[in-house]
Amino acid sequence: MTAAASFLLFAEFGLLEWCVCRQDATQAALQKTIDYACGSGADCNSIHENGACYNPNTVPAHCSWAANSYYQNNKAKGATCDFTGTGTLTTSDPSNAPTPSHA
């Protein structure tokens, strides 16, 4: 099976999942998730100032980046997307979501 066919198969059956942070979580809880994820294997360079995903520069946006990076890097080892209730799985690509300034 080609990579394109695999992608279509995963997309069609909802097997592509992203870990995002819940928008109803407190800023403090989201920050704890960022701190944990970035300290435990997430690649957080992109959300540092001048990073490719620094903007939008909000705690919820940075939280979702960090949580998803951690989840994608560690799910084969049994990692979940809970983060003490701040994380949730979605099959909608969050990179296509409108930002508050574009909503």
N, CA and C atoms as an extended XYZ file, in Angstrom:
309
Properties=species:S:1:pos:R:3:atomname:S:1:resname:S:1:resid:I:1 pbc="F F F"
N         0.846       -1.170        0.000 N   MET     1
C         0.000        0.000        0.000 CA  MET     1
C         0.894        1.237        0.000 C   MET     1
N         0.556        2.191       -0.822 N   THR     2
C         1.354        3.414       -0.896 CA  THR     2
C         1.061        4.303        0.315 C   THR     2
N         1.939        5.252        0.544 N   ALA     3
C         1.747        6.181        1.657 CA  ALA     3
C         0.460        6.982        1.471 C   ALA     3
N         0.181        7.396        0.241 N   ALA     4
C        -1.035        8.170       -0.028 CA  ALA     4
C        -2.273        7.334        0.257 C   ALA     4
N        -2.242        6.067       -0.149 N   ALA     5
C        -3.388        5.186        0.107 CA  ALA     5
C        -3.561        4.961        1.600 C   ALA     5
N        -2.449        4.813        2.321 N   SER     6
C        -2.524        4.640        3.768 CA  SER     6
C        -3.138        5.864        4.417 C   SER     6
N        -2.711        7.056        3.982 N   PHE     7
C        -3.247        8.294        4.535 CA  PHE     7
C        -4.754        8.367        4.297 C   PHE     7
N        -5.184        8.062        3.067 N   LEU     8
C        -6.612        8.112        2.762 CA  LEU     8
C        -7.387        7.109        3.600 C   LEU     8
N        -6.827        5.928        3.806 N   LEU     9
C        -7.484        4.918        4.617 CA  LEU     9
C        -7.627        5.407        6.045 C   LEU     9
N        -6.547        5.946        6.602 N   PHE    10
C        -6.611        6.464        7.958 CA  PHE    10
C        -7.605        7.620        8.057 C   PHE    10
N        -7.575        8.530        7.104 N   ALA    11
C        -8.462        9.690        7.128 CA  ALA    11
C        -9.916        9.269        6.996 C   ALA    11
N       -10.193        8.325        6.109 N   GLU    12
C       -11.568        7.886        5.873 CA  GLU    12
C       -12.177        7.242        7.103 C   GLU    12
N       -11.407        6.495        7.849 N   PHE    13
C       -11.939        5.781        8.997 CA  PHE    13
C       -11.653        6.483       10.316 C   PHE    13
N       -11.207        7.721       10.249 N   GLY    14
C       -11.006        8.509       11.455 CA  GLY    14
C        -9.848        8.034       12.317 C   GLY    14
N        -8.872        7.387       11.727 N   LEU    15
C        -7.772        6.857       12.506 CA  LEU    15
C        -6.666        7.880       12.736 C   LEU    15
N        -6.739        9.011       12.045 N   LEU    16
C        -5.800       10.097       12.323 CA  LEU    16
C        -6.342       10.845       13.532 C   LEU    16
N        -5.546       10.929       14.560 N   GLU    17
C        -5.989       11.592       15.777 CA  GLU    17
C        -4.953       12.609       16.220 C   GLU    17
N        -5.444       13.703       16.732 N   TRP    18
C        -4.611       14.734       17.311 CA  TRP    18
C        -5.037       14.917       18.749 C   TRP    18
N        -4.082       15.199       19.586 N   CYS    19
C        -4.354       15.497       20.988 CA  CYS    19
C        -4.379       17.013       21.128 C   CYS    19
N        -5.480       17.544       21.585 N   VAL    20
C        -5.611       18.990       21.761 CA  VAL    20
C        -6.033       19.282       23.196 C   VAL    20
N        -5.785       20.487       23.627 N   CYS    21
C        -6.161       20.884       24.980 CA  CYS    21
C        -7.584       21.423       24.987 C   CYS    21
N        -8.269       21.102       26.052 N   ARG    22
C        -9.668       21.523       26.203 CA  ARG    22
C        -9.739       23.031       26.435 C   ARG    22
N       -10.613       23.674       25.712 N   GLN    23
C       -10.739       25.128       25.812 CA  GLN    23
C       -11.400       25.576       27.108 C   GLN    23
N       -12.035       24.629       27.833 N   ASP    24
C       -12.678       24.979       29.099 CA  ASP    24
C       -11.768       24.759       30.302 C   ASP    24
N       -10.535       24.344       30.069 N   ALA    25
C        -9.580       24.153       31.166 CA  ALA    25
C        -9.021       25.513       31.600 C   ALA    25
N        -8.591       25.576       32.839 N   THR    26
C        -8.019       26.830       33.334 CA  THR    26
C        -6.650       27.074       32.708 C   THR    26
N        -6.254       28.332       32.661 N   GLN    27
C        -4.934       28.682       32.140 CA  GLN    27
C        -3.835       27.989       32.938 C   GLN    27
N        -4.020       27.886       34.256 N   ALA    28
C        -3.017       27.226       35.100 CA  ALA    28
C        -2.894       25.747       34.754 C   ALA    28
N        -4.025       25.088       34.523 N   ALA    29
C        -3.994       23.666       34.160 CA  ALA    29
C        -3.354       23.470       32.793 C   ALA    29
N        -3.662       24.359       31.854 N   LEU    30
C        -3.057       24.272       30.528 CA  LEU    30
C        -1.546       24.486       30.601 C   LEU    30
N        -1.110       25.422       31.426 N   GLN    31
C         0.317       25.670       31.572 CA  GLN    31
C         1.021       24.459       32.170 C   GLN    31
N         0.377       23.778       33.130 N   LYS    32
C         0.959       22.567       33.703 CA  LYS    32
C         1.109       21.490       32.628 C   LYS    32
N         0.146       21.417       31.715 N   THR    33
C         0.228       20.452       30.620 CA  THR    33
C         1.399       20.779       29.710 C   THR    33
N         1.563       22.066       29.381 N   ILE    34
C         2.709       22.488       28.560 CA  ILE    34
C         4.016       22.095       29.243 C   ILE    34
N         4.118       22.413       30.517 N   ASP    35
C         5.349       22.130       31.263 CA  ASP    35
C         5.640       20.635       31.279 C   ASP    35
N         4.618       19.822       31.523 N   TYR    36
C         4.818       18.374       31.560 CA  TYR    36
C         5.217       17.847       30.186 C   TYR    36
N         4.435       18.215       29.160 N   ALA    37
C         4.683       17.688       27.813 CA  ALA    37
C         6.066       18.099       27.313 C   ALA    37
N         6.416       19.370       27.489 N   CYS    38
C         7.707       19.859       26.989 CA  CYS    38
C         8.876       19.259       27.766 C   CYS    38
N         8.633       18.849       28.994 N   GLY    39
C         9.679       18.229       29.786 CA  GLY    39
C         9.732       16.721       29.661 C   GLY    39
N         8.792       16.158       28.875 N   SER    40
C         8.678       14.695       28.807 CA  SER    40
C         8.680       14.144       27.387 C   SER    40
N         9.310       14.840       26.478 N   GLY    41
C         9.463       14.279       25.144 CA  GLY    41
C         8.780       15.014       24.015 C   GLY    41
N         7.995       16.041       24.324 N   ALA    42
C         7.399       16.834       23.243 CA  ALA    42
C         8.475       17.712       22.620 C   ALA    42
N         8.349       17.958       21.326 N   ASP    43
C         9.258       18.885       20.642 CA  ASP    43
C         8.614       20.261       20.693 C   ASP    43
N         9.039       21.070       21.635 N   CYS    44
C         8.396       22.362       21.850 CA  CYS    44
C         9.154       23.540       21.233 C   CYS    44
N        10.165       23.263       20.432 N   ASN    45
C        10.915       24.339       19.793 CA  ASN    45
C        10.031       25.219       18.924 C   ASN    45
N         9.016       24.641       18.303 N   SER    46
C         8.153       25.417       17.399 CA  SER    46
C         7.287       26.437       18.111 C   SER    46
N         7.072       26.267       19.424 N   ILE    47
C         6.233       27.230       20.145 CA  ILE    47
C         7.065       28.222       20.961 C   ILE    47
N         8.374       28.154       20.815 N   HIS    48
C         9.220       29.187       21.417 CA  HIS    48
C         9.159       30.433       20.545 C   HIS    48
N         9.465       31.583       21.126 N   GLU    49
C         9.460       32.823       20.358 CA  GLU    49
C        10.311       32.647       19.104 C   GLU    49
N         9.814       33.114       17.984 N   ASN    50
C        10.406       32.964       16.647 CA  ASN    50
C        10.242       31.562       16.075 C   ASN    50
N         9.555       30.665       16.770 N   GLY    51
C         9.287       29.325       16.249 CA  GLY    51
C         8.172       29.359       15.223 C   GLY    51
N         8.100       28.341       14.404 N   ALA    52
C         7.122       28.283       13.314 CA  ALA    52
C         5.677       28.298       13.807 C   ALA    52
N         5.427       27.815       15.026 N   CYS    53
C         4.056       27.756       15.552 CA  CYS    53
C         3.886       28.592       16.812 C   CYS    53
N         4.704       29.614       16.956 N   TYR    54
C         4.615       30.506       18.107 CA  TYR    54
C         3.283       31.252       18.113 C   TYR    54
N         2.826       31.651       16.946 N   ASN    55
C         1.543       32.351       16.837 CA  ASN    55
C         0.458       31.385       16.405 C   ASN    55
N        -0.713       31.432       16.992 N   PRO    56
C        -1.099       32.435       17.978 CA  PRO    56
C        -0.389       32.194       19.306 C   PRO    56
N         0.079       33.262       19.893 N   ASN    57
C         0.809       33.193       21.154 CA  ASN    57
C        -0.181       33.186       22.310 C   ASN    57
N        -0.854       32.043       22.480 N   THR    58
C        -1.805       31.876       23.571 CA  THR    58
C        -1.481       30.586       24.301 C   THR    58
N        -1.849       30.534       25.557 N   VAL    59
C        -1.621       29.321       26.340 CA  VAL    59
C        -2.394       28.143       25.736 C   VAL    59
N        -3.681       28.299       25.362 N   PRO    60
C        -4.383       27.145       24.779 CA  PRO    60
C        -3.742       26.632       23.484 C   PRO    60
N        -3.296       27.532       22.619 N   ALA    61
C        -2.672       27.100       21.358 CA  ALA    61
C        -1.358       26.386       21.623 C   ALA    61
N        -0.539       26.941       22.499 N   HIS    62
C         0.737       26.308       22.824 CA  HIS    62
C         0.514       24.978       23.541 C   HIS    62
N        -0.515       24.918       24.364 N   CYS    63
C        -0.841       23.683       25.065 CA  CYS    63
C        -1.181       22.575       24.070 C   CYS    63
N        -2.009       22.882       23.097 N   SER    64
C        -2.389       21.868       22.111 CA  SER    64
C        -1.180       21.397       21.313 C   SER    64
N        -0.295       22.326       20.951 N   TRP    65
C         0.917       21.928       20.225 CA  TRP    65
C         1.746       20.967       21.079 C   TRP    65
N         1.994       21.339       22.334 N   ALA    66
C         2.828       20.530       23.207 CA  ALA    66
C         2.183       19.175       23.499 C   ALA    66
N         0.896       19.183       23.789 N   ALA    67
C         0.194       17.931       24.101 CA  ALA    67
C         0.197       16.993       22.901 C   ALA    67
N        -0.043       17.536       21.713 N   ASN    68
C        -0.059       16.691       20.523 CA  ASN    68
C         1.331       16.154       20.197 C   ASN    68
N         2.344       16.980       20.346 N   SER    69
C         3.705       16.516       20.096 CA  SER    69
C         4.055       15.378       21.057 C   SER    69
N         3.739       15.558       22.329 N   TYR    70
C         3.995       14.509       23.317 CA  TYR    70
C         3.234       13.235       22.938 C   TYR    70
N         1.952       13.379       22.643 N   TYR    71
C         1.114       12.222       22.326 CA  TYR    71
C         1.617       11.494       21.086 C   TYR    71
N         1.904       12.225       20.023 N   GLN    72
C         2.372       11.585       18.787 CA  GLN    72
C         3.717       10.882       19.004 C   GLN    72
N         4.593       11.481       19.798 N   ASN    73
C         5.913       10.897       20.042 CA  ASN    73
C         5.879        9.703       20.988 C   ASN    73
N         4.812        9.583       21.790 N   ASN    74
C         4.796        8.563       22.842 CA  ASN    74
C         3.610        7.603       22.821 C   ASN    74
N         2.663        7.771       21.891 N   LYS    75
C         1.479        6.909       21.932 CA  LYS    75
C         1.819        5.442       21.685 C   LYS    75
N         2.844        5.148       20.911 N   ALA    76
C         3.234        3.751       20.679 CA  ALA    76
C         3.747        3.096       21.967 C   ALA    76
N         4.143        3.923       22.925 N   LYS    77
C         4.621        3.426       24.221 CA  LYS    77
C         3.510        3.419       25.261 C   LYS    77
N         2.276        3.704       24.831 N   GLY    78
C         1.138        3.667       25.741 CA  GLY    78
C         0.686        5.010       26.272 C   GLY    78
N         1.255        6.103       25.791 N   ALA    79
C         0.848        7.426       26.271 CA  ALA    79
C        -0.604        7.701       25.884 C   ALA    79
N        -1.275        8.442       26.723 N   THR    80
C        -2.654        8.842       26.455 CA  THR    80
C        -2.701       10.352       26.241 C   THR    80
N        -3.888       10.839       25.958 N   CYS    81
C        -4.106       12.268       25.737 CA  CYS    81
C        -5.005       12.823       26.836 C   CYS    81
N        -4.749       12.471       28.064 N   ASP    82
C        -5.605       12.935       29.145 CA  ASP    82
C        -5.044       14.162       29.848 C   ASP    82
N        -3.780       14.098       30.232 N   PHE    83
C        -3.129       15.221       30.915 CA  PHE    83
C        -3.973       15.753       32.076 C   PHE    83
N        -4.399       14.858       32.932 N   THR    84
C        -5.214       15.199       34.099 CA  THR    84
C        -6.480       15.970       33.706 C   THR    84
N        -7.056       15.578       32.588 N   GLY    85
C        -8.324       16.162       32.160 CA  GLY    85
C        -8.225       17.342       31.219 C   GLY    85
N        -7.019       17.814       30.909 N   THR    86
C        -6.922       18.972       30.019 CA  THR    86
C        -6.861       18.583       28.551 C   THR    86
N        -6.558       17.320       28.248 N   GLY    87
C        -6.416       16.892       26.861 CA  GLY    87
C        -7.606       16.094       26.368 C   GLY    87
N        -7.801       16.135       25.062 N   THR    88
C        -8.845       15.341       24.423 CA  THR    88
C        -8.401       15.018       22.999 C   THR    88
N        -8.851       13.864       22.506 N   LEU    89
C        -8.513       13.468       21.136 CA  LEU    89
C        -9.535       14.015       20.154 C   LEU    89
N        -9.072       14.369       18.975 N   THR    90
C        -9.946       14.814       17.902 CA  THR    90
C        -9.464       14.207       16.592 C   THR    90
N       -10.397       14.017       15.665 N   THR    91
C       -10.029       13.556       14.328 CA  THR    91
C       -10.021       14.721       13.342 C   THR    91
N       -10.308       15.927       13.833 N   SER    92
C       -10.246       17.138       13.009 CA  SER    92
C        -8.874       17.762       13.160 C   SER    92
N        -8.192       17.967       12.064 N   ASP    93
C        -6.849       18.534       12.084 CA  ASP    93
C        -6.900       19.938       12.691 C   ASP    93
N        -6.298       20.131       13.872 N   PRO    94
C        -6.376       21.443       14.522 CA  PRO    94
C        -5.606       22.530       13.791 C   PRO    94
N        -4.705       22.166       12.898 N   SER    95
C        -3.970       23.191       12.164 CA  SER    95
C        -4.876       23.904       11.163 C   SER    95
N        -6.053       23.345       10.904 N   ASN    96
C        -7.007       23.981       10.005 CA  ASN    96
C        -8.062       24.789       10.748 C   ASN    96
N        -7.981       24.806       12.072 N   ALA    97
C        -8.972       25.525       12.862 CA  ALA    97
C        -8.698       27.027       12.792 C   ALA    97
N        -9.777       27.822       12.788 N   PRO    98
C        -9.557       29.271       12.767 CA  PRO    98
C        -8.960       29.728       14.083 C   PRO    98
N        -8.095       30.706       14.032 N   THR    99
C        -7.552       31.295       15.245 CA  THR    99
C        -8.504       32.391       15.697 C   THR    99
N        -8.444       32.793       16.979 N   PRO   100
C        -9.373       33.818       17.454 CA  PRO   100
C        -9.388       35.083       16.605 C   PRO   100
N        -8.258       35.464       16.042 N   SER   101
C        -8.232       36.673       15.231 CA  SER   101
C        -8.813       36.467       13.843 C   SER   101
N        -9.031       35.192       13.466 N   HIS   102
C        -9.579       34.897       12.151 CA  HIS   102
C       -10.965       34.291       12.208 C   HIS   102
N       -11.503       34.099       13.389 N   ALA   103
C       -12.802       33.447       13.537 CA  ALA   103
C       -13.935       34.351       13.115 C   ALA   103
